[in-house]
Each structure stands twice: as structure tokens, then as C-alpha cells.
């Protein structure tokens, strides 16, 4: 077996697999089929890009990888080899070779009928071109099982398996196509993912993000990168779920039940993770903290107040605003709804209508809600506030463009003539840029002596958005 696998290492992606190698592997598979599949997989993951050579070999072995015993074990040989190799006992192997493992799994699932440019998560359930692995086999055996194990076992040993599950799921959502996911789904059968207990995926992903809300009373083993992966996956899966809820929800009652009942068991901030999806269908009011409600009011039963809320270590004068900004960070739909009904909470919105140089609320709230030291926010959430929210705030601000042009307190007097000649589009961008610059300055002033990774992460994300605006 070792001699044969060594012969495979020099193959290129477009070179045909030599017949003598296939014949040797067939003979070996008669003696020990499981070990042939397992060893080929191990050879693949321990050598960079070796999946390009190994996957064609496995395909040329005919039905070897898909052999199974329907009575005793419905799992195929390849699934068994993957489950045994990618287990808790081999967590170090998984951590060191995660990229190679995921490349192999994706390559085993690719369907010619569906096309390589589309995300694997949208692979239709009805495709007849059976490859080495199906999406359903990967979702059930390598993703969902590991997600559930993480919550069932109170041990940091399972963090690697959680990372692995999230990276697979994220890789299956990755695509080179710019085509709208709803358009892709409308042209084919529903994704196979929807037949893999999707409600359990929704529950696990929600539980992962709910860990961000821990107040320090429990040890949290996850990092910012984990929250980011989970949030990105939720964003992608939301498109699938919303499409289902709008077109064929009767066929997926457990998904509907999750949003209607199970989600209500979580904190209001966690519920907002799915707000863009649920609001279209359920249209129920969101229970928010009293401090939030005092700023916005009910807004035509969009909100109801929760008298049992608690929030500690937050300056009382901006507590309600922090709650509002947090909601807008989690859901752009909340931001849209707030500003669509701006006239109903105008008496408080007016407090935000200041030139960035004169602001007393926005900067403090943005910093508290975005900085990892106080919020564990991740990079994909920054645009929700610094671009989307500030853009809506600008539009609500009467004569804001003139206020930007006429302001006399700019530090650089040479800039005043340039600012005075800005178009409305220019003043909009400058309005946002000023807030980002002030956040950067405030952080530099506070962290000159004690700069750490969290400060670096925060500054890095601010600079990225500053580059987008300029």
C-alpha cells in the first residue's frame, strides 16, 4: 500500500491515472477495502494539493468508496474512513491539516450537473450523478455531529471538532459565482441541505452565537474568528431559509417551528441574528430592554418592552443608545425599520443630529458596541453600523450637507475650501469618514501604553472601512 501511494504523489490534476496503479489498488482492496480508502485519504491530507491526484484515483476504483452494508451499517466505506480518521482522538491531525481535508471533501462532493462555480450548500437533492460523497453525508456525519458534540461535552477537546465543522460549512457556502442564491434555487430543486435536519443546524449556530453574550460567569472557549465564521454562515443560510419560508414552508414545519417557538427561548440580541429572515414571515414584535424602548417607543408594535432586562457596567446616560446601536449592528433590517419610522421617535433621534465634531452619543456608542473588549463584535458587523447605520442617519439629518460644509471648527483650515465645494455625495462620505477617524483617534489616545490584540483587531477593521470610503 505504501509503495502504491508513493507512486501517486507526482500526479498532476490533468494527467490520466496510470492503469497499473489502479490495478494494484483493486487487488489490495479485495484484501482490505476499508484500509485502501483510508490510506488514500490520509495520503491526500498530509500532502498539499494532493486531492487533485487522489480523488481521480478513488473515482477510477469504481464503487469502492460507496460500498456499504445497508443492514448493519448504511455508511459507505469513504464515510466510515472519514468518521474514524476525523475523530476526537485525531484532533491534532485535524487542526494541522484542516485546509487539505476540506479541499478533499469538497472535491469529493462536486457535481458536474450542478457546476463548480455554485456553492455546494445549494446542491439540489435530486442530482443523479453520484460522486464519492453526497452533501447529505457530509452535513450529517462531519458537520452536524461535531456541532452537537461540542454542546454535549463540556471540554475544550471538542473545540477543534467545532472549528472543523464551521470551516466545512463555510467552505460549502463559498462560491466564485455572483449569481443571486435565490435565482439559483429557483432554477433547480431545493438544496439537499434542507433534508439534513436544517432546524438542528439553525439551533446549533444560534447556540454558538449566544455564547458571545456570556457575562464572564462561564468560560467561553471560542474566539473572534469562530464568531465570524458562524455569523458568515448564518448570513448565507438565511438566504436559503428565507426562500423556503416564502415559497414552501409547509414542507418544512420544523424550520417554521424553530423560528416561531424555539428562537424565543434566546436573548433578544440572539433573536436578532435571524431578524432579517423572520420579520418577513412572522411579523411579531421584538421584546427589547426598557432603556431601548424609552428611546424608540413601540413603532407600530414593532417593539414591546421587557421589564426583566439587565445590563451592567454601561454608562447610564448612553445605555439605551448602546442597546439601539447593538440591535442595528446585528440586523440591517432593524436599522431600515427605525429610520422608516423616524418621525415616531424624532424627539430622541434629534440627539444624534450633530456634526461629528460636536457629537456626544454616536462615537461613544459605536466604540462600545464594536470594540472587542466590550462587545466581541467581528469584522462583518462593522459595516452594519459604520456604513449602513451612519448612511441612514445622514439621510435623516435635515440639511446635514450644509452643516458639513459650513462648520468652522475643522482642525485643518486648508481643508475648509475643499469641504465647502463637496457635493451631497461627497459630504455623505466625509460624514462617515469623520466618525471613523474619531474612533481611531479615541482608541489611540486610550491604548498608547496598553495596546493589545483586541485593539489591533478593532483598528484594523476601522482602517479597512476607511479605505472603502476613500
Short mmCIF file of C-alpha atoms in Angstrom, two decimals:
data_model
loop_
_atom_site.label_atom_id
_atom_site.label_comp_id
_atom_site.label_asym_id
_atom_site.label_seq_id
_atom_site.Cartn_x
_atom_site.Cartn_y
_atom_site.Cartn_z
CA UNK A 1 0.00 0.00 0.00
CA UNK A 2 2.82 2.37 0.87
CA UNK A 3 4.60 1.69 -2.44
CA UNK A 4 1.42 2.39 -4.42
CA UNK A 5 0.57 5.62 -2.63
CA UNK A 6 4.11 6.86 -3.18
CA UNK A 7 3.56 6.42 -6.91
CA UNK A 8 0.56 8.74 -6.77
CA UNK A 9 2.32 11.74 -5.25
CA UNK A 10 3.70 13.02 -8.55
CA UNK A 11 0.37 13.11 -10.42
CA UNK A 12 -0.95 16.38 -11.80
CA UNK A 13 -4.62 17.31 -11.96
CA UNK A 14 -5.00 16.84 -15.71
CA UNK A 15 -2.90 13.66 -16.10
CA UNK A 16 -4.73 10.34 -16.51
CA UNK A 17 -4.29 7.85 -13.67
CA UNK A 18 -1.92 5.03 -14.77
CA UNK A 19 -3.66 1.68 -15.16
CA UNK A 20 -1.01 -0.24 -13.22
CA UNK A 21 -1.67 1.90 -10.12
CA UNK A 22 -5.41 1.27 -10.36
CA UNK A 23 -4.86 -2.49 -10.82
CA UNK A 24 -2.62 -2.66 -7.74
CA UNK A 25 -5.18 -0.76 -5.67
CA UNK A 26 -8.01 -3.02 -6.87
CA UNK A 27 -6.04 -6.09 -5.78
CA UNK A 28 -5.31 -4.51 -2.39
CA UNK A 29 -8.96 -3.52 -1.98
CA UNK A 30 -10.03 -7.14 -2.38
CA UNK A 31 -7.96 -7.96 0.70
CA UNK A 32 -8.76 -4.87 2.79
CA UNK A 33 -11.09 -2.37 1.07
CA UNK A 34 -11.56 -0.12 4.09
CA UNK A 35 -7.83 0.37 4.62
CA UNK A 36 -7.24 1.20 0.95
CA UNK A 37 -9.76 4.04 1.14
CA UNK A 38 -8.46 5.26 4.50
CA UNK A 39 -4.81 5.25 3.45
CA UNK A 40 -5.55 7.13 0.25
CA UNK A 41 -7.40 9.75 2.30
CA UNK A 42 -4.52 10.09 4.80
CA UNK A 43 -2.01 10.39 1.95
CA UNK A 44 -4.17 13.13 0.49
CA UNK A 45 -4.46 15.29 3.59
CA UNK A 46 -0.79 15.05 4.54
CA UNK A 47 0.39 16.39 1.18
CA UNK A 48 -0.65 19.82 -0.06
CA UNK A 49 -2.98 19.80 -3.10
CA UNK A 50 -2.73 16.00 -3.27
CA UNK A 51 -6.52 15.82 -3.54
CA UNK A 52 -6.10 16.67 -7.22
CA UNK A 53 -4.41 13.29 -7.71
CA UNK A 54 -6.18 11.17 -5.08
CA UNK A 55 -9.79 11.99 -5.98
CA UNK A 56 -9.41 10.80 -9.61
CA UNK A 57 -7.82 7.60 -8.27
CA UNK A 58 -10.80 6.99 -5.97
CA UNK A 59 -13.21 7.64 -8.83
CA UNK A 60 -11.33 5.13 -11.02
CA UNK A 61 -11.75 2.48 -8.34
CA UNK A 62 -15.42 2.23 -9.31
CA UNK A 63 -17.88 1.71 -6.48
CA UNK A 64 -15.27 1.00 -3.81
CA UNK A 65 -15.83 4.25 -1.90
CA UNK A 66 -19.61 3.94 -1.96
CA UNK A 67 -19.79 0.30 -0.80
CA UNK A 68 -21.89 -0.22 2.30
CA UNK A 69 -23.92 -2.74 4.22
CA UNK A 70 -27.50 -1.48 4.32
CA UNK A 71 -28.39 -3.86 7.15
CA UNK A 72 -25.52 -3.43 9.60
CA UNK A 73 -24.02 -0.08 8.59
CA UNK A 74 -25.56 2.23 6.00
CA UNK A 75 -22.42 4.39 5.91
CA UNK A 76 -20.22 3.98 2.85
CA UNK A 77 -16.55 2.94 3.11
CA UNK A 78 -15.43 6.50 2.49
CA UNK A 79 -17.78 7.91 5.12
CA UNK A 80 -16.55 5.32 7.63
CA UNK A 81 -12.92 6.15 6.85
CA UNK A 82 -13.60 9.86 7.27
CA UNK A 83 -15.50 9.43 10.55
CA UNK A 84 -12.82 7.17 12.02
CA UNK A 85 -9.92 9.37 10.94
CA UNK A 86 -11.52 12.72 11.73
CA UNK A 87 -12.40 11.81 15.30
CA UNK A 88 -11.61 13.36 18.67
CA UNK A 89 -8.57 11.10 19.08
CA UNK A 90 -7.05 12.67 15.96
CA UNK A 91 -7.82 16.30 16.82
CA UNK A 92 -4.19 17.32 16.31
CA UNK A 93 -4.20 15.80 12.81
CA UNK A 94 -7.41 17.69 12.00
CA UNK A 95 -6.08 21.02 13.28
CA UNK A 96 -2.81 20.74 11.35
CA UNK A 97 -4.37 19.60 8.05
CA UNK A 98 -7.78 21.28 8.06
CA UNK A 99 -7.34 23.04 4.71
CA UNK A 100 -6.26 19.85 2.92
CA UNK A 101 -9.10 17.87 4.50
CA UNK A 102 -11.72 20.37 3.39
CA UNK A 103 -10.27 20.55 -0.13
CA UNK A 104 -10.58 16.78 -0.36
CA UNK A 105 -14.17 16.73 0.94
CA UNK A 106 -15.29 19.49 -1.43
CA UNK A 107 -13.67 17.75 -4.39
CA UNK A 108 -15.46 14.51 -3.49
CA UNK A 109 -18.83 16.31 -3.49
CA UNK A 110 -18.57 18.32 -6.71
CA UNK A 111 -21.31 17.53 -9.22
CA UNK A 112 -20.81 18.03 -12.95
CA UNK A 113 -24.53 18.62 -13.42
CA UNK A 114 -24.57 21.47 -10.92
CA UNK A 115 -21.37 23.25 -11.88
CA UNK A 116 -18.22 24.10 -9.94
CA UNK A 117 -18.97 27.81 -9.66
CA UNK A 118 -22.04 27.39 -7.44
CA UNK A 119 -21.82 26.90 -3.65
CA UNK A 120 -22.04 23.24 -2.61
CA UNK A 121 -24.63 24.12 0.03
CA UNK A 122 -27.11 24.73 -2.81
CA UNK A 123 -26.51 21.35 -4.49
CA UNK A 124 -30.00 20.09 -5.45
CA UNK A 125 -31.24 16.98 -3.68
CA UNK A 126 -32.28 15.26 -6.92
CA UNK A 127 -28.98 15.10 -8.80
CA UNK A 128 -28.33 11.62 -10.18
CA UNK A 129 -24.59 11.98 -10.80
CA UNK A 130 -23.48 10.26 -7.58
CA UNK A 131 -19.95 11.30 -6.66
CA UNK A 132 -17.75 9.92 -3.89
CA UNK A 133 -19.61 11.87 -1.21
CA UNK A 134 -23.03 13.44 -1.07
CA UNK A 135 -23.76 16.77 0.59
CA UNK A 136 -26.13 14.98 2.94
CA UNK A 137 -23.39 12.57 4.08
CA UNK A 138 -21.03 15.44 4.83
CA UNK A 139 -23.66 17.53 6.62
CA UNK A 140 -24.91 14.68 8.81
CA UNK A 141 -21.64 12.92 9.61
CA UNK A 142 -18.94 15.58 9.60
CA UNK A 143 -20.75 18.81 10.43
CA UNK A 144 -23.90 18.34 12.47
CA UNK A 145 -22.47 15.55 14.62
CA UNK A 146 -19.49 17.70 15.59
CA UNK A 147 -21.67 20.75 16.29
CA UNK A 148 -23.87 18.73 18.63
CA UNK A 149 -20.87 17.06 20.33
CA UNK A 150 -19.42 20.44 21.23
CA UNK A 151 -22.52 21.38 23.23
CA UNK A 152 -22.98 17.94 24.76
CA UNK A 153 -19.43 17.75 26.11
CA UNK A 154 -18.08 20.37 28.48
CA UNK A 155 -14.47 20.07 27.32
CA UNK A 156 -12.08 22.15 25.26
CA UNK A 157 -11.08 18.93 23.47
CA UNK A 158 -14.16 19.34 21.28
CA UNK A 159 -13.29 22.88 20.16
CA UNK A 160 -11.19 21.50 17.29
CA UNK A 161 -14.17 19.48 16.05
CA UNK A 162 -16.34 22.60 16.25
CA UNK A 163 -13.75 24.56 14.25
CA UNK A 164 -13.69 21.77 11.70
CA UNK A 165 -17.49 21.73 11.37
CA UNK A 166 -17.67 25.51 10.95
CA UNK A 167 -14.90 25.54 8.35
CA UNK A 168 -16.60 22.81 6.31
CA UNK A 169 -19.93 24.61 6.44
CA UNK A 170 -18.28 27.90 5.49
CA UNK A 171 -16.42 26.22 2.61
CA UNK A 172 -19.70 24.76 1.33
CA UNK A 173 -21.16 28.29 1.34
CA UNK A 174 -18.19 29.68 -0.56
CA UNK A 175 -18.66 30.46 -4.25
CA UNK A 176 -16.98 32.16 -7.17
CA UNK A 177 -20.36 32.98 -8.70
CA UNK A 178 -22.00 36.36 -8.26
CA UNK A 179 -25.41 34.96 -9.19
CA UNK A 180 -28.12 35.52 -6.60
CA UNK A 181 -28.74 32.42 -4.49
CA UNK A 182 -32.50 32.77 -4.82
CA UNK A 183 -32.12 32.72 -8.61
CA UNK A 184 -30.00 29.57 -8.43
CA UNK A 185 -32.55 27.81 -6.22
CA UNK A 186 -35.47 28.86 -8.43
CA UNK A 187 -33.85 27.14 -11.42
CA UNK A 188 -33.39 23.76 -9.72
CA UNK A 189 -34.76 21.52 -6.99
CA UNK A 190 -34.41 22.53 -3.37
CA UNK A 191 -30.91 22.09 -1.87
CA UNK A 192 -30.04 18.74 -0.32
CA UNK A 193 -29.07 20.70 2.81
CA UNK A 194 -32.77 21.17 3.55
CA UNK A 195 -33.11 17.41 4.00
CA UNK A 196 -30.33 17.19 6.61
CA UNK A 197 -32.26 18.31 9.71
CA UNK A 198 -31.81 22.03 8.93
CA UNK A 199 -33.59 23.02 12.14
CA UNK A 200 -30.72 21.44 14.08
CA UNK A 201 -28.19 23.49 12.14
CA UNK A 202 -30.20 26.63 12.95
CA UNK A 203 -30.25 25.69 16.63
CA UNK A 204 -26.51 24.91 16.82
CA UNK A 205 -25.47 28.07 15.00
CA UNK A 206 -27.74 30.13 17.23
CA UNK A 207 -26.27 28.50 20.33
CA UNK A 208 -22.75 29.28 19.13
CA UNK A 209 -23.53 32.98 18.74
CA UNK A 210 -25.42 33.01 22.01
CA UNK A 211 -22.12 32.24 23.75
CA UNK A 212 -20.99 35.77 22.88
CA UNK A 213 -23.45 37.10 25.44
CA UNK A 214 -21.82 35.32 28.39
CA UNK A 215 -21.07 37.88 31.11
CA UNK A 216 -17.93 36.12 32.32
CA UNK A 217 -19.74 33.74 34.66
CA UNK A 218 -18.92 30.85 32.32
CA UNK A 219 -15.74 30.02 30.47
CA UNK A 220 -16.09 30.58 26.74
CA UNK A 221 -13.63 28.62 24.62
CA UNK A 222 -14.32 30.34 21.32
CA UNK A 223 -12.55 33.26 19.69
CA UNK A 224 -13.48 36.17 17.43
CA UNK A 225 -12.67 34.05 14.37
CA UNK A 226 -15.26 31.49 15.48
CA UNK A 227 -17.98 34.11 15.87
CA UNK A 228 -17.06 35.48 12.47
CA UNK A 229 -17.33 32.09 10.77
CA UNK A 230 -20.67 31.37 12.44
CA UNK A 231 -22.06 34.80 11.53
CA UNK A 232 -20.98 34.44 7.92
CA UNK A 233 -22.67 31.03 7.73
CA UNK A 234 -25.87 32.39 9.28
CA UNK A 235 -25.88 35.19 6.72
CA UNK A 236 -25.63 32.67 3.86
CA UNK A 237 -28.06 30.11 5.26
CA UNK A 238 -30.58 32.88 5.97
CA UNK A 239 -30.98 33.28 2.21
CA UNK A 240 -31.89 29.59 1.86
CA UNK A 241 -34.25 29.66 4.83
CA UNK A 242 -35.99 32.84 3.74
CA UNK A 243 -36.54 31.40 0.27
CA UNK A 244 -38.08 28.28 1.82
CA UNK A 245 -40.28 30.25 4.19
CA UNK A 246 -41.63 32.33 1.33
CA UNK A 247 -42.18 29.51 -1.18
CA UNK A 248 -42.75 26.14 0.52
CA UNK A 249 -42.74 26.45 4.29
CA UNK A 250 -45.47 23.78 4.57
CA UNK A 251 -42.88 21.19 3.54
CA UNK A 252 -40.52 22.17 6.36
CA UNK A 253 -42.61 22.57 9.53
CA UNK A 254 -39.61 22.13 11.84
CA UNK A 255 -37.89 25.17 10.35
CA UNK A 256 -41.04 27.21 10.92
CA UNK A 257 -41.32 25.83 14.46
CA UNK A 258 -37.73 26.84 15.22
CA UNK A 259 -38.39 30.46 14.29
CA UNK A 260 -41.85 30.63 15.82
CA UNK A 261 -41.09 28.89 19.14
CA UNK A 262 -37.51 27.77 19.80
CA UNK A 263 -35.89 31.09 18.90
CA UNK A 264 -38.00 32.87 21.53
CA UNK A 265 -36.10 30.97 24.24
CA UNK A 266 -32.97 33.00 23.43
CA UNK A 267 -31.93 36.51 24.44
CA UNK A 268 -33.36 39.32 22.29
CA UNK A 269 -29.92 40.03 20.81
CA UNK A 270 -29.56 36.43 19.70
CA UNK A 271 -33.03 36.56 18.14
CA UNK A 272 -31.81 39.48 16.04
CA UNK A 273 -29.36 37.19 14.22
CA UNK A 274 -32.33 35.90 12.24
CA UNK A 275 -34.43 39.09 12.27
CA UNK A 276 -33.92 39.83 8.58
CA UNK A 277 -35.46 36.42 7.85
CA UNK A 278 -38.19 36.06 10.46
CA UNK A 279 -39.63 39.55 10.13
CA UNK A 280 -40.91 38.87 6.62
CA UNK A 281 -42.96 35.87 7.73
CA UNK A 282 -43.81 36.06 11.43
CA UNK A 283 -44.15 39.85 11.82
CA UNK A 284 -44.17 39.65 15.61
CA UNK A 285 -42.94 42.40 17.93
CA UNK A 286 -39.44 42.12 19.36
CA UNK A 287 -39.16 42.23 23.13
CA UNK A 288 -36.46 44.83 23.90
CA UNK A 289 -34.95 46.29 27.09
CA UNK A 290 -36.72 49.18 28.78
CA UNK A 291 -33.83 51.58 28.00
CA UNK A 292 -34.17 50.73 24.29
CA UNK A 293 -37.95 51.14 24.38
CA UNK A 294 -37.69 54.56 26.03
CA UNK A 295 -35.75 55.84 23.01
CA UNK A 296 -37.82 54.35 20.18
CA UNK A 297 -41.21 53.53 21.63
CA UNK A 298 -43.27 50.71 20.12
CA UNK A 299 -43.14 51.93 16.48
CA UNK A 300 -46.47 50.39 15.44
CA UNK A 301 -45.94 47.28 17.60
CA UNK A 302 -42.51 46.61 16.18
CA UNK A 303 -41.15 46.56 19.76
CA UNK A 304 -42.50 45.70 23.20
CA UNK A 305 -40.55 46.36 26.37
CA UNK A 306 -39.04 43.64 28.53
CA UNK A 307 -39.13 44.71 32.18
CA UNK A 308 -36.77 41.87 33.21
CA UNK A 309 -33.71 43.00 31.24
CA UNK A 310 -30.34 43.52 32.89
CA UNK A 311 -27.28 45.37 31.60
CA UNK A 312 -24.29 46.09 33.80
CA UNK A 313 -21.15 48.21 33.54
CA UNK A 314 -22.64 50.60 30.98
CA UNK A 315 -22.75 54.38 31.49
CA UNK A 316 -26.36 55.19 32.35
CA UNK A 317 -26.50 58.23 30.05
CA UNK A 318 -25.91 56.14 26.91
CA UNK A 319 -27.28 52.78 27.98
CA UNK A 320 -30.36 52.95 25.80
CA UNK A 321 -28.33 54.10 22.83
CA UNK A 322 -25.94 51.18 23.23
CA UNK A 323 -28.91 48.84 23.07
CA UNK A 324 -30.16 50.57 19.90
CA UNK A 325 -26.74 50.51 18.25
CA UNK A 326 -26.32 46.85 19.21
CA UNK A 327 -29.60 45.99 17.51
CA UNK A 328 -28.53 47.84 14.36
CA UNK A 329 -25.20 46.05 14.39
CA UNK A 330 -26.96 42.69 14.43
CA UNK A 331 -29.64 43.47 11.85
CA UNK A 332 -29.67 45.94 8.97
CA UNK A 333 -33.43 45.38 8.79
CA UNK A 334 -33.79 46.89 12.27
CA UNK A 335 -31.88 49.96 11.04
CA UNK A 336 -34.15 50.25 7.99
CA UNK A 337 -37.30 49.94 10.11
CA UNK A 338 -36.10 52.52 12.63
CA UNK A 339 -35.39 55.17 10.04
CA UNK A 340 -38.51 54.40 8.01
CA UNK A 341 -40.44 55.43 11.12
CA UNK A 342 -38.05 58.19 12.18
CA UNK A 343 -40.91 60.63 12.74
CA UNK A 344 -42.23 58.42 15.58
CA UNK A 345 -39.05 58.74 17.68
CA UNK A 346 -37.79 62.05 16.31
CA UNK A 347 -37.60 63.61 19.79
CA UNK A 348 -34.71 61.23 20.60
CA UNK A 349 -33.28 60.92 17.10
CA UNK A 350 -32.62 64.67 17.21
CA UNK A 351 -29.94 63.97 19.83
CA UNK A 352 -27.88 62.26 17.12
CA UNK A 353 -28.20 65.18 14.71
CA UNK A 354 -24.85 66.75 15.44
CA UNK A 355 -21.77 67.41 13.38
CA UNK A 356 -19.25 64.60 14.14
CA UNK A 357 -17.02 67.19 15.86
CA UNK A 358 -19.86 68.08 18.26
CA UNK A 359 -21.19 64.56 18.81
CA UNK A 360 -21.68 63.25 22.35
CA UNK A 361 -23.52 59.96 21.75
CA UNK A 362 -22.69 58.29 18.43
CA UNK A 363 -18.94 57.90 18.91
CA UNK A 364 -19.23 56.53 22.44
CA UNK A 365 -21.95 54.08 21.39
CA UNK A 366 -20.07 52.92 18.29
CA UNK A 367 -16.91 52.28 20.27
CA UNK A 368 -18.72 50.35 22.98
CA UNK A 369 -20.68 48.22 20.52
CA UNK A 370 -17.78 47.48 18.14
CA UNK A 371 -14.65 47.15 20.28
CA UNK A 372 -13.87 43.50 21.17
CA UNK A 373 -13.17 44.44 24.79
CA UNK A 374 -16.80 45.33 25.36
CA UNK A 375 -18.79 43.54 22.67
CA UNK A 376 -16.89 40.73 20.85
CA UNK A 377 -18.02 42.22 17.55
CA UNK A 378 -16.44 40.83 14.40
CA UNK A 379 -15.43 42.42 11.11
CA UNK A 380 -18.56 41.56 9.10
CA UNK A 381 -20.63 43.50 11.66
CA UNK A 382 -18.66 46.76 11.38
CA UNK A 383 -20.23 47.82 8.04
CA UNK A 384 -23.72 47.37 9.51
CA UNK A 385 -23.05 50.36 11.76
CA UNK A 386 -20.27 52.39 10.16
CA UNK A 387 -21.69 52.24 6.64
CA UNK A 388 -25.36 51.27 6.78
CA UNK A 389 -26.45 52.94 10.02
CA UNK A 390 -24.43 56.13 9.52
CA UNK A 391 -25.74 56.34 5.95
CA UNK A 392 -29.34 56.18 7.20
CA UNK A 393 -28.55 58.68 9.95
CA UNK A 394 -27.15 61.07 7.35
CA UNK A 395 -30.32 60.81 5.25
CA UNK A 396 -32.50 61.55 8.29
CA UNK A 397 -30.42 64.60 9.26
CA UNK A 398 -32.13 67.72 7.82
CA UNK A 399 -29.66 69.95 5.89
CA UNK A 400 -26.75 67.82 7.02
CA UNK A 401 -24.80 68.51 3.82
CA UNK A 402 -24.92 72.23 4.52
CA UNK A 403 -23.95 71.64 8.15
CA UNK A 404 -20.84 69.74 6.98
CA UNK A 405 -19.87 72.48 4.54
CA UNK A 406 -20.48 75.44 6.88
CA UNK A 407 -18.81 74.04 10.01
CA UNK A 408 -15.99 76.34 11.15
CA UNK A 409 -14.25 74.15 13.70
CA UNK A 410 -12.21 71.92 11.42
CA UNK A 411 -8.65 71.42 12.65
CA UNK A 412 -7.11 71.97 9.21
CA UNK A 413 -8.11 75.36 7.84
CA UNK A 414 -6.69 74.39 4.44
CA UNK A 415 -9.40 71.75 4.13
CA UNK A 416 -12.32 74.18 4.55
CA UNK A 417 -12.45 75.37 0.89
CA UNK A 418 -12.39 71.75 -0.30
CA UNK A 419 -15.14 70.74 2.12
CA UNK A 420 -17.28 73.71 1.11
CA UNK A 421 -17.22 72.53 -2.52
CA UNK A 422 -18.25 68.94 -1.76
CA UNK A 423 -21.36 67.54 -3.45
CA UNK A 424 -24.06 65.87 -1.36
CA UNK A 425 -22.46 62.52 -2.14
CA UNK A 426 -19.12 63.95 -1.01
CA UNK A 427 -20.48 65.31 2.26
CA UNK A 428 -22.14 61.93 2.92
CA UNK A 429 -18.81 60.15 2.58
CA UNK A 430 -17.00 62.79 4.62
CA UNK A 431 -19.63 62.48 7.37
CA UNK A 432 -18.87 58.74 7.68
CA UNK A 433 -15.11 59.20 7.31
CA UNK A 434 -15.06 61.73 10.16
CA UNK A 435 -16.73 59.27 12.53
CA UNK A 436 -14.26 56.51 11.63
CA UNK A 437 -11.30 58.87 12.10
CA UNK A 438 -12.58 59.96 15.50
CA UNK A 439 -12.97 56.31 16.56
CA UNK A 440 -9.37 55.68 15.52
CA UNK A 441 -8.12 58.76 17.42
CA UNK A 442 -10.09 57.87 20.54
CA UNK A 443 -8.66 54.34 20.55
CA UNK A 444 -5.07 55.56 20.02
CA UNK A 445 -5.39 58.01 22.91
CA UNK A 446 -6.67 55.26 25.24
CA UNK A 447 -4.30 52.47 24.24
CA UNK A 448 -0.92 54.13 23.79
CA UNK A 449 0.52 52.31 26.79
CA UNK A 450 -1.55 49.11 26.80
CA UNK A 451 -2.13 48.21 23.16
CA UNK A 452 -3.13 44.57 22.65
CA UNK A 453 -4.52 42.21 20.01
CA UNK A 454 -8.07 43.40 20.59
CA UNK A 455 -7.05 47.00 19.90
CA UNK A 456 -5.21 45.89 16.77
CA UNK A 457 -8.27 43.98 15.54
CA UNK A 458 -10.51 46.98 16.15
CA UNK A 459 -8.16 49.43 14.43
CA UNK A 460 -7.62 47.08 11.50
CA UNK A 461 -11.34 46.86 10.81
CA UNK A 462 -11.79 50.63 11.08
CA UNK A 463 -8.97 51.19 8.60
CA UNK A 464 -10.49 48.71 6.14
CA UNK A 465 -13.76 50.63 6.14
CA UNK A 466 -11.92 53.92 5.91
CA UNK A 467 -10.24 52.62 2.75
CA UNK A 468 -13.65 51.65 1.35
CA UNK A 469 -14.91 55.20 1.84
CA UNK A 470 -11.86 56.92 0.42
#
